[in-house]
Structures are given as C-alpha cells and as structure tokens.
Amino acid sequence: MSILVDSATKVLTQGITGSAGLFHSQQCREYGTPMVGGVTPGKGGTEVDGFPVWNTVEECVEETGANCSLIFVPPPFAADAIMEAADAFESRGGGLIVAITEGIPVLDMVKAYDYVAKTKSRLIGPNCPGIITPGVAKIGIMPGYIHTPGRIGLISKSGTLTYEAVWQLSNVGLGQSTAVGIGGDPIIGTTFIDLLELFENDPDTDAILMIGEIGGDAEVQAAAYIKDHVTKPVAGFIAGRTAPPGKRMGHAGAIISGGSGTAEEKIAALKAAGVEVAESPADMGAAVQRAMK
C-alpha cells in the first residue's frame, strides 16, 4: 500500500497558472493523481487546461475537499503559500503540503516551519521532487513511468538519486511502496526519522532505502533512530563521499562545518546501526537486496 498518499488524496496546485505549476499538474493528472484544480491570487474564476482556478486555498478546499497542496509558488512568496495551505487545512483535520519550490530564503522557511509545526498538517520539502505511491498518485515532478508498485520504502534528500534508486529497485523486481524526496535545504518539514517511523509501521513496506548526503547531522540522527526503533531491513547511501574538501555542493544543506557532517562519519553511524551501505550510486538496488537477505 503506501504512506501519506492514498486514493482519498485530493490535490490542488498553488501557482497552477505558472509554466512549471501547470506542466507538472498536467503530468500528475496524466499519471492518475486526483487533481482538483489550483490557486493563483487574482485569477480566481478562470480555468487553465481544464483546471479550475481559485483566488485562495481556503476557497478551493471549501469547494473541492482538497487535502493536499502541491506548491510551485516563486521563492519570495512560497513560505506564505505554505502557511496559507496549513491554515486552509487546519479546520478539516490537517493536510499534506508538498513544496517543490527551490531557493526559499532560509529565514522565511524558519517561519513557515514553525508555523506548520503548530498545525495538524505535514510539510514535505521544500526544494524536493515530491512524493509518489506508484500506481496510486504522484504529487511532484518525478517521472512516473520509472516507478513500479512494490514493497520498498524510499527516503531521499536528492531528487536525481531518487530517480536512480527507483529505477534500480524496479529493475531488480522490488518496486516501491512509497518514494519521498525530503529535499536538501537546511530547513525542511518531514525528516528521515519521521518517514522511518511511518515505513516501520506500514504493513505493506518490507524494507527501506535511505539516501543522504554530506552536511548536517540528519543521517547520524536517523542511524541512532534505526538502531533503537526500526526492525525492518534498511539500506543506505551517502552522496558526496568523493567531494574534495572545500567544494561547494548543489544543496544548501550539504555544508560540512567543524569537521562534522562528512560522508565517512555518516557511513560509520549507519553501519553501526546495522544499515547495509551502498558503496556507489550504482549499488543502491543491490544494497537493498543484501539488506533483505
């Protein structure tokens, strides 16, 4: 089955009249995701390629019962969009907010993170590819055709490596229960630990693949959680192992400071927790197979 997404998920797009918002909304609809329309302030009452447009998330939710927002709002306005979605979902028990936008100012995200944390909603991202439950729905920008329904839960900081991992999992016949890109920014909503807990409790997930990268300590914290709380097989990969010292990586969160956050530190922590660590990006699917033996 899945985590977070099921057949009852109804998705609206904030920023649907922009080129990226419209294109990926069309792709999600084509995949079978129940897209109800979108929101662009000032364009309420119009329609774009069959998608009705509202001025506010509240109006859209009121009329459609949407419980998930896909955000393509430009960076200066994205944090406000996240908080608007959380407000609109709150009286209905909360919802899922998937923020694709890259380049949101860190202080804006600090404010949005704190705001959403006090509501019943869950934030995924920002700066992420989104979430997909193969055969059910995709909410984001990932290519749907490479995914296969299966029983491996995938968590990744990297969009590109998410695609590579699902391709490998599909090729070795494992497939995915749900794949989630959590984003590589310093401030993100849903974390490795949040998703490890959900996959551990999901009866339709047999094993977990976790893809991290250099910088920060999220992977070390996840390793400690795995050691104490996860009974299912876990495989992992840490990107940036061969990055030269001082090299700036693409993700804002991939910054090594004070000698901590290195690939070696994270790999050691994962191995100590019993995680089967892939030696290279080409080894991720095989690492899951080894973990499951």
mmCIF file of C-alpha atoms in Angstrom:
data_model
loop_
_atom_site.group_PDB
_atom_site.id
_atom_site.type_symbol
_atom_site.label_atom_id
_atom_site.label_comp_id
_atom_site.label_asym_id
_atom_site.label_seq_id
_atom_site.Cartn_x
_atom_site.Cartn_y
_atom_site.Cartn_z
ATOM 1 C CA MET A 1 0.000 0.000 0.000
ATOM 2 C CA SER A 2 1.562 3.317 0.937
ATOM 3 C CA ILE A 3 2.257 6.043 3.442
ATOM 4 C CA LEU A 4 0.843 9.591 3.316
ATOM 5 C CA VAL A 5 -0.886 9.168 -0.072
ATOM 6 C CA ASP A 6 -3.885 7.032 -0.953
ATOM 7 C CA SER A 7 -6.940 7.029 -3.191
ATOM 8 C CA ALA A 8 -8.634 9.603 -0.933
ATOM 9 C CA THR A 9 -5.926 12.213 -1.556
ATOM 10 C CA LYS A 10 -7.237 15.252 -3.462
ATOM 11 C CA VAL A 11 -4.556 17.593 -4.744
ATOM 12 C CA LEU A 12 -4.615 21.302 -5.542
ATOM 13 C CA THR A 13 -1.690 23.233 -7.008
ATOM 14 C CA GLN A 14 -0.640 26.619 -5.646
ATOM 15 C CA GLY A 15 0.854 28.512 -8.582
ATOM 16 C CA ILE A 16 -1.003 26.480 -11.204
ATOM 17 C CA THR A 17 -1.036 29.289 -13.782
ATOM 18 C CA GLY A 18 2.778 29.424 -13.908
ATOM 19 C CA SER A 19 4.549 27.322 -16.525
ATOM 20 C CA ALA A 20 6.076 24.849 -14.059
ATOM 21 C CA GLY A 21 2.909 24.616 -11.973
ATOM 22 C CA LEU A 22 0.732 23.903 -14.981
ATOM 23 C CA PHE A 23 3.119 21.463 -16.654
ATOM 24 C CA HIS A 24 3.594 19.302 -13.586
ATOM 25 C CA SER A 25 -0.098 19.471 -12.686
ATOM 26 C CA GLN A 26 -0.806 18.095 -16.157
ATOM 27 C CA GLN A 27 1.778 15.358 -15.639
ATOM 28 C CA CYS A 28 0.292 14.422 -12.248
ATOM 29 C CA ARG A 29 -3.215 14.321 -13.744
ATOM 30 C CA GLU A 30 -1.976 12.131 -16.588
ATOM 31 C CA TYR A 31 -0.448 9.744 -14.028
ATOM 32 C CA GLY A 32 -3.862 9.408 -12.394
ATOM 33 C CA THR A 33 -3.482 11.726 -9.418
ATOM 34 C CA PRO A 34 -6.838 13.233 -8.392
ATOM 35 C CA MET A 35 -6.047 16.891 -9.229
ATOM 36 C CA VAL A 36 -8.941 19.201 -8.308
ATOM 37 C CA GLY A 37 -7.513 22.455 -9.722
ATOM 38 C CA GLY A 38 -5.335 25.221 -8.463
ATOM 39 C CA VAL A 39 -4.848 28.565 -6.788
ATOM 40 C CA THR A 40 -3.391 31.802 -8.141
ATOM 41 C CA PRO A 41 -4.356 35.056 -6.397
ATOM 42 C CA GLY A 42 -6.160 37.382 -8.806
ATOM 43 C CA LYS A 43 -7.048 34.651 -11.277
ATOM 44 C CA GLY A 44 -9.919 33.070 -9.387
ATOM 45 C CA GLY A 45 -12.867 32.063 -11.547
ATOM 46 C CA THR A 46 -10.714 31.333 -14.573
ATOM 47 C CA GLU A 47 -9.633 27.982 -15.957
ATOM 48 C CA VAL A 48 -6.341 26.685 -17.356
ATOM 49 C CA ASP A 49 -6.281 23.482 -19.431
ATOM 50 C CA GLY A 50 -9.379 22.201 -17.683
ATOM 51 C CA PHE A 51 -8.151 23.069 -14.193
ATOM 52 C CA PRO A 52 -10.440 25.483 -12.318
ATOM 53 C CA VAL A 53 -8.566 28.299 -10.555
ATOM 54 C CA TRP A 54 -9.399 29.884 -7.197
ATOM 55 C CA ASN A 55 -8.024 33.015 -5.534
ATOM 56 C CA THR A 56 -7.310 31.324 -2.206
ATOM 57 C CA VAL A 57 -6.571 27.846 -0.896
ATOM 58 C CA GLU A 58 -9.470 28.198 1.525
ATOM 59 C CA GLU A 59 -11.943 28.707 -1.337
ATOM 60 C CA CYS A 60 -10.554 25.721 -3.234
ATOM 61 C CA VAL A 61 -10.631 23.451 -0.192
ATOM 62 C CA GLU A 62 -14.160 24.569 0.662
ATOM 63 C CA GLU A 63 -15.467 23.693 -2.803
ATOM 64 C CA THR A 64 -13.464 20.555 -3.579
ATOM 65 C CA GLY A 65 -12.484 18.968 -0.270
ATOM 66 C CA ALA A 66 -8.819 19.038 -1.315
ATOM 67 C CA ASN A 67 -6.485 17.718 1.390
ATOM 68 C CA CYS A 68 -3.110 18.122 -0.295
ATOM 69 C CA SER A 69 -1.328 21.128 -1.788
ATOM 70 C CA LEU A 70 1.431 20.985 -4.379
ATOM 71 C CA ILE A 71 3.402 24.253 -4.286
ATOM 72 C CA PHE A 72 5.116 25.880 -7.277
ATOM 73 C CA VAL A 73 4.927 29.436 -5.947
ATOM 74 C CA PRO A 74 8.077 31.578 -6.615
ATOM 75 C CA PRO A 75 10.599 31.654 -3.723
ATOM 76 C CA PRO A 76 9.753 35.120 -2.300
ATOM 77 C CA PHE A 77 6.121 34.081 -1.803
ATOM 78 C CA ALA A 78 6.465 30.338 -1.148
ATOM 79 C CA ALA A 79 6.633 30.479 2.648
ATOM 80 C CA ASP A 80 3.386 32.457 2.756
ATOM 81 C CA ALA A 81 1.845 29.873 0.408
ATOM 82 C CA ILE A 82 2.874 27.054 2.750
ATOM 83 C CA MET A 83 1.295 28.801 5.723
ATOM 84 C CA GLU A 84 -1.866 29.601 3.741
ATOM 85 C CA ALA A 85 -2.276 25.899 2.917
ATOM 86 C CA ALA A 86 -1.785 24.920 6.556
ATOM 87 C CA ASP A 87 -4.446 27.449 7.582
ATOM 88 C CA ALA A 88 -6.930 26.157 4.995
ATOM 89 C CA PHE A 89 -6.470 22.517 6.031
ATOM 90 C CA GLU A 90 -6.493 23.123 9.783
ATOM 91 C CA SER A 91 -10.250 23.104 10.428
ATOM 92 C CA ARG A 92 -10.520 19.889 8.385
ATOM 93 C CA GLY A 93 -8.012 17.909 10.388
ATOM 94 C CA GLY A 94 -4.858 18.963 8.535
ATOM 95 C CA GLY A 95 -3.430 18.041 5.169
ATOM 96 C CA LEU A 96 -0.293 17.276 3.213
ATOM 97 C CA ILE A 97 1.768 20.184 1.834
ATOM 98 C CA VAL A 98 4.379 19.329 -0.803
ATOM 99 C CA ALA A 99 6.672 22.284 -1.532
ATOM 100 C CA ILE A 100 8.645 21.854 -4.749
ATOM 101 C CA THR A 101 9.950 25.442 -4.876
ATOM 102 C CA GLU A 102 13.743 25.809 -4.768
ATOM 103 C CA GLY A 103 15.529 28.808 -3.281
ATOM 104 C CA ILE A 104 13.145 29.823 -0.498
ATOM 105 C CA PRO A 105 15.057 32.164 1.861
ATOM 106 C CA VAL A 106 16.156 30.316 4.988
ATOM 107 C CA LEU A 107 14.602 32.812 7.413
ATOM 108 C CA ASP A 108 11.294 32.545 5.534
ATOM 109 C CA MET A 109 11.440 28.764 5.928
ATOM 110 C CA VAL A 110 12.213 29.056 9.641
ATOM 111 C CA LYS A 111 8.967 30.994 9.999
ATOM 112 C CA ALA A 112 6.970 28.586 7.812
ATOM 113 C CA TYR A 113 8.424 25.508 9.543
ATOM 114 C CA ASP A 114 7.480 26.806 12.985
ATOM 115 C CA TYR A 115 4.024 27.745 11.751
ATOM 116 C CA VAL A 116 3.227 24.375 10.178
ATOM 117 C CA ALA A 117 4.642 22.534 13.200
ATOM 118 C CA LYS A 118 1.847 24.036 15.309
ATOM 119 C CA THR A 119 -0.864 22.765 12.955
ATOM 120 C CA LYS A 120 -2.199 19.325 12.057
ATOM 121 C CA SER A 121 -0.625 19.438 8.571
ATOM 122 C CA ARG A 122 2.572 17.814 7.358
ATOM 123 C CA LEU A 123 5.100 19.599 5.144
ATOM 124 C CA ILE A 124 7.333 17.760 2.658
ATOM 125 C CA GLY A 125 10.220 19.790 1.222
ATOM 126 C CA PRO A 126 10.861 22.448 0.109
ATOM 127 C CA ASN A 127 13.294 22.007 -2.782
ATOM 128 C CA CYS A 128 12.226 18.407 -3.276
ATOM 129 C CA PRO A 129 10.810 16.222 -6.079
ATOM 130 C CA GLY A 130 7.717 15.338 -4.048
ATOM 131 C CA ILE A 131 6.107 12.020 -3.174
ATOM 132 C CA ILE A 132 4.823 9.107 -5.210
ATOM 133 C CA THR A 133 2.944 5.947 -4.439
ATOM 134 C CA PRO A 134 3.346 4.014 -7.684
ATOM 135 C CA GLY A 135 0.054 3.118 -9.316
ATOM 136 C CA VAL A 136 -1.898 5.396 -6.973
ATOM 137 C CA ALA A 137 -0.701 9.001 -7.245
ATOM 138 C CA LYS A 138 2.329 11.153 -7.810
ATOM 139 C CA ILE A 139 2.492 14.582 -6.213
ATOM 140 C CA GLY A 140 5.551 16.305 -7.600
ATOM 141 C CA ILE A 141 7.947 16.398 -10.508
ATOM 142 C CA MET A 142 9.346 12.865 -10.624
ATOM 143 C CA PRO A 143 8.969 10.845 -13.859
ATOM 144 C CA GLY A 144 6.124 8.466 -13.086
ATOM 145 C CA TYR A 145 6.997 5.804 -15.656
ATOM 146 C CA ILE A 146 10.192 4.639 -13.890
ATOM 147 C CA HIS A 147 8.297 3.715 -10.720
ATOM 148 C CA THR A 148 6.880 0.277 -10.017
ATOM 149 C CA PRO A 149 4.446 -0.721 -7.282
ATOM 150 C CA GLY A 150 6.276 -2.742 -4.666
ATOM 151 C CA ARG A 151 7.211 -3.029 -1.004
ATOM 152 C CA ILE A 152 10.339 -0.876 -0.560
ATOM 153 C CA GLY A 153 10.010 2.487 1.170
ATOM 154 C CA LEU A 154 12.367 5.115 -0.238
ATOM 155 C CA ILE A 155 13.507 8.309 1.505
ATOM 156 C CA SER A 156 15.927 10.659 -0.227
ATOM 157 C CA LYS A 157 17.472 14.100 0.095
ATOM 158 C CA SER A 158 18.383 14.090 -3.596
ATOM 159 C CA GLY A 159 15.893 14.290 -6.440
ATOM 160 C CA THR A 160 18.227 12.837 -9.040
ATOM 161 C CA LEU A 161 19.318 9.971 -6.809
ATOM 162 C CA THR A 162 15.675 9.284 -6.004
ATOM 163 C CA TYR A 163 15.074 8.635 -9.684
ATOM 164 C CA GLU A 164 18.196 6.481 -9.958
ATOM 165 C CA ALA A 165 17.199 4.472 -6.891
ATOM 166 C CA VAL A 166 13.635 3.763 -8.040
ATOM 167 C CA TRP A 167 14.974 2.763 -11.451
ATOM 168 C CA GLN A 168 17.340 0.270 -9.809
ATOM 169 C CA LEU A 169 14.671 -1.031 -7.422
ATOM 170 C CA SER A 170 12.283 -1.525 -10.318
ATOM 171 C CA ASN A 171 14.970 -3.293 -12.378
ATOM 172 C CA VAL A 172 15.711 -5.790 -9.602
ATOM 173 C CA GLY A 173 11.996 -6.521 -9.226
ATOM 174 C CA LEU A 174 11.437 -4.870 -5.854
ATOM 175 C CA GLY A 175 9.406 -1.775 -6.652
ATOM 176 C CA GLN A 176 8.398 0.894 -4.176
ATOM 177 C CA SER A 177 5.599 1.220 -1.638
ATOM 178 C CA THR A 178 6.107 4.987 -1.485
ATOM 179 C CA ALA A 179 9.052 7.162 -2.518
ATOM 180 C CA VAL A 180 9.554 10.502 -0.771
ATOM 181 C CA GLY A 181 12.033 13.237 -1.639
ATOM 182 C CA ILE A 182 12.550 15.272 1.529
ATOM 183 C CA GLY A 183 14.726 17.994 -0.033
ATOM 184 C CA GLY A 184 18.266 19.156 0.544
ATOM 185 C CA ASP A 185 17.694 22.549 2.192
ATOM 186 C CA PRO A 186 18.824 23.311 5.771
ATOM 187 C CA ILE A 187 15.196 23.721 6.907
ATOM 188 C CA ILE A 188 12.772 21.026 5.733
ATOM 189 C CA GLY A 189 9.459 19.758 7.006
ATOM 190 C CA THR A 190 9.339 15.954 7.126
ATOM 191 C CA THR A 191 12.626 14.302 8.162
ATOM 192 C CA PHE A 192 14.320 10.935 7.763
ATOM 193 C CA ILE A 193 13.158 9.942 11.246
ATOM 194 C CA ASP A 194 9.525 10.932 10.566
ATOM 195 C CA LEU A 195 9.443 8.693 7.494
ATOM 196 C CA LEU A 196 11.398 5.835 9.059
ATOM 197 C CA GLU A 197 8.675 5.682 11.702
ATOM 198 C CA LEU A 198 5.906 5.672 9.077
ATOM 199 C CA PHE A 199 7.574 2.967 6.974
ATOM 200 C CA GLU A 200 8.325 0.881 10.062
ATOM 201 C CA ASN A 201 4.617 0.956 10.910
ATOM 202 C CA ASP A 202 3.430 0.371 7.334
ATOM 203 C CA PRO A 203 2.460 -3.316 6.952
ATOM 204 C CA ASP A 204 2.992 -3.096 3.199
ATOM 205 C CA THR A 205 6.617 -1.960 3.394
ATOM 206 C CA ASP A 206 9.183 -4.766 3.783
ATOM 207 C CA ALA A 207 12.425 -2.760 3.686
ATOM 208 C CA ILE A 208 13.666 0.824 3.497
ATOM 209 C CA LEU A 209 16.249 2.613 1.349
ATOM 210 C CA MET A 210 17.564 5.884 2.761
ATOM 211 C CA ILE A 211 19.639 8.263 0.618
ATOM 212 C CA GLY A 212 21.509 11.033 2.406
ATOM 213 C CA GLU A 213 24.381 13.339 1.610
ATOM 214 C CA ILE A 214 27.236 15.207 3.261
ATOM 215 C CA GLY A 215 26.459 18.131 5.562
ATOM 216 C CA GLY A 216 24.388 18.415 8.729
ATOM 217 C CA ASP A 217 23.669 15.531 11.087
ATOM 218 C CA ALA A 218 20.269 14.248 9.930
ATOM 219 C CA GLU A 219 21.721 10.915 8.782
ATOM 220 C CA VAL A 220 23.543 10.370 12.081
ATOM 221 C CA GLN A 221 20.320 11.056 13.992
ATOM 222 C CA ALA A 222 18.474 8.697 11.642
ATOM 223 C CA ALA A 223 21.077 5.987 12.271
ATOM 224 C CA ALA A 224 20.509 6.266 16.019
ATOM 225 C CA TYR A 225 16.746 6.019 15.454
ATOM 226 C CA ILE A 226 17.157 2.964 13.229
ATOM 227 C CA LYS A 227 19.278 1.239 15.854
ATOM 228 C CA ASP A 228 16.662 1.720 18.551
ATOM 229 C CA HIS A 229 13.346 1.607 16.680
ATOM 230 C CA VAL A 230 13.479 0.056 13.183
ATOM 231 C CA THR A 231 13.144 -3.714 12.829
ATOM 232 C CA LYS A 232 12.885 -3.830 9.040
ATOM 233 C CA PRO A 233 15.963 -4.165 6.789
ATOM 234 C CA VAL A 234 17.462 -0.781 5.899
ATOM 235 C CA ALA A 235 19.918 0.073 3.136
ATOM 236 C CA GLY A 236 21.552 3.460 2.724
ATOM 237 C CA PHE A 237 23.733 5.610 0.517
ATOM 238 C CA ILE A 238 25.556 8.857 1.338
ATOM 239 C CA ALA A 239 26.212 11.178 -1.605
ATOM 240 C CA GLY A 240 29.285 13.409 -1.674
ATOM 241 C CA ARG A 241 31.812 10.830 -0.453
ATOM 242 C CA THR A 242 34.321 11.872 -3.111
ATOM 243 C CA ALA A 243 33.698 15.625 -2.897
ATOM 244 C CA PRO A 244 37.031 17.444 -2.485
ATOM 245 C CA PRO A 245 37.473 19.449 0.742
ATOM 246 C CA GLY A 246 36.015 22.925 0.417
ATOM 247 C CA LYS A 247 33.935 22.029 -2.633
ATOM 248 C CA ARG A 248 30.509 23.665 -2.605
ATOM 249 C CA MET A 249 27.724 21.150 -3.306
ATOM 250 C CA GLY A 250 24.458 21.929 -5.034
ATOM 251 C CA HIS A 251 22.221 21.558 -1.994
ATOM 252 C CA ALA A 252 22.101 24.344 0.551
ATOM 253 C CA GLY A 253 22.174 21.789 3.354
ATOM 254 C CA ALA A 254 25.275 20.000 2.051
ATOM 255 C CA ILE A 255 27.758 22.057 4.030
ATOM 256 C CA ILE A 256 30.405 20.408 6.179
ATOM 257 C CA SER A 257 31.229 22.503 9.217
ATOM 258 C CA GLY A 258 33.715 21.979 12.010
ATOM 259 C CA GLY A 259 34.751 18.629 10.575
ATOM 260 C CA SER A 260 31.323 17.108 11.136
ATOM 261 C CA GLY A 261 28.805 16.075 8.529
ATOM 262 C CA THR A 262 31.306 14.090 6.477
ATOM 263 C CA ALA A 263 30.345 11.044 4.438
ATOM 264 C CA GLU A 264 32.722 8.876 6.492
ATOM 265 C CA GLU A 265 31.048 9.926 9.749
ATOM 266 C CA LYS A 266 27.588 9.174 8.401
ATOM 267 C CA ILE A 267 28.537 5.858 6.803
ATOM 268 C CA ALA A 268 30.124 4.713 10.071
ATOM 269 C CA ALA A 269 26.969 5.634 12.003
ATOM 270 C CA LEU A 270 24.729 3.795 9.536
ATOM 271 C CA LYS A 271 26.891 0.670 9.562
ATOM 272 C CA ALA A 272 26.927 0.707 13.367
ATOM 273 C CA ALA A 273 23.126 0.740 13.253
ATOM 274 C CA GLY A 274 23.054 -2.336 11.030
ATOM 275 C CA VAL A 275 22.311 -0.498 7.788
ATOM 276 C CA GLU A 276 23.639 -2.050 4.564
ATOM 277 C CA VAL A 277 25.527 0.856 2.963
ATOM 278 C CA ALA A 278 25.852 1.078 -0.824
ATOM 279 C CA GLU A 279 29.399 1.725 -1.976
ATOM 280 C CA SER A 280 28.312 3.772 -5.001
ATOM 281 C CA PRO A 281 25.118 5.169 -6.561
ATOM 282 C CA ALA A 282 25.105 2.136 -8.880
ATOM 283 C CA ASP A 283 24.903 -0.189 -5.853
ATOM 284 C CA MET A 284 21.691 1.083 -4.230
ATOM 285 C CA GLY A 285 19.303 -1.552 -5.575
ATOM 286 C CA ALA A 286 21.749 -4.362 -4.810
ATOM 287 C CA ALA A 287 22.287 -2.953 -1.304
ATOM 288 C CA VAL A 288 18.570 -3.320 -0.610
ATOM 289 C CA GLN A 289 18.721 -6.903 -1.828
ATOM 290 C CA ARG A 290 21.669 -7.596 0.517
ATOM 291 C CA ALA A 291 19.869 -5.956 3.431
ATOM 292 C CA MET A 292 16.853 -8.206 2.903
ATOM 293 C CA LYS A 293 18.815 -11.475 2.952
#
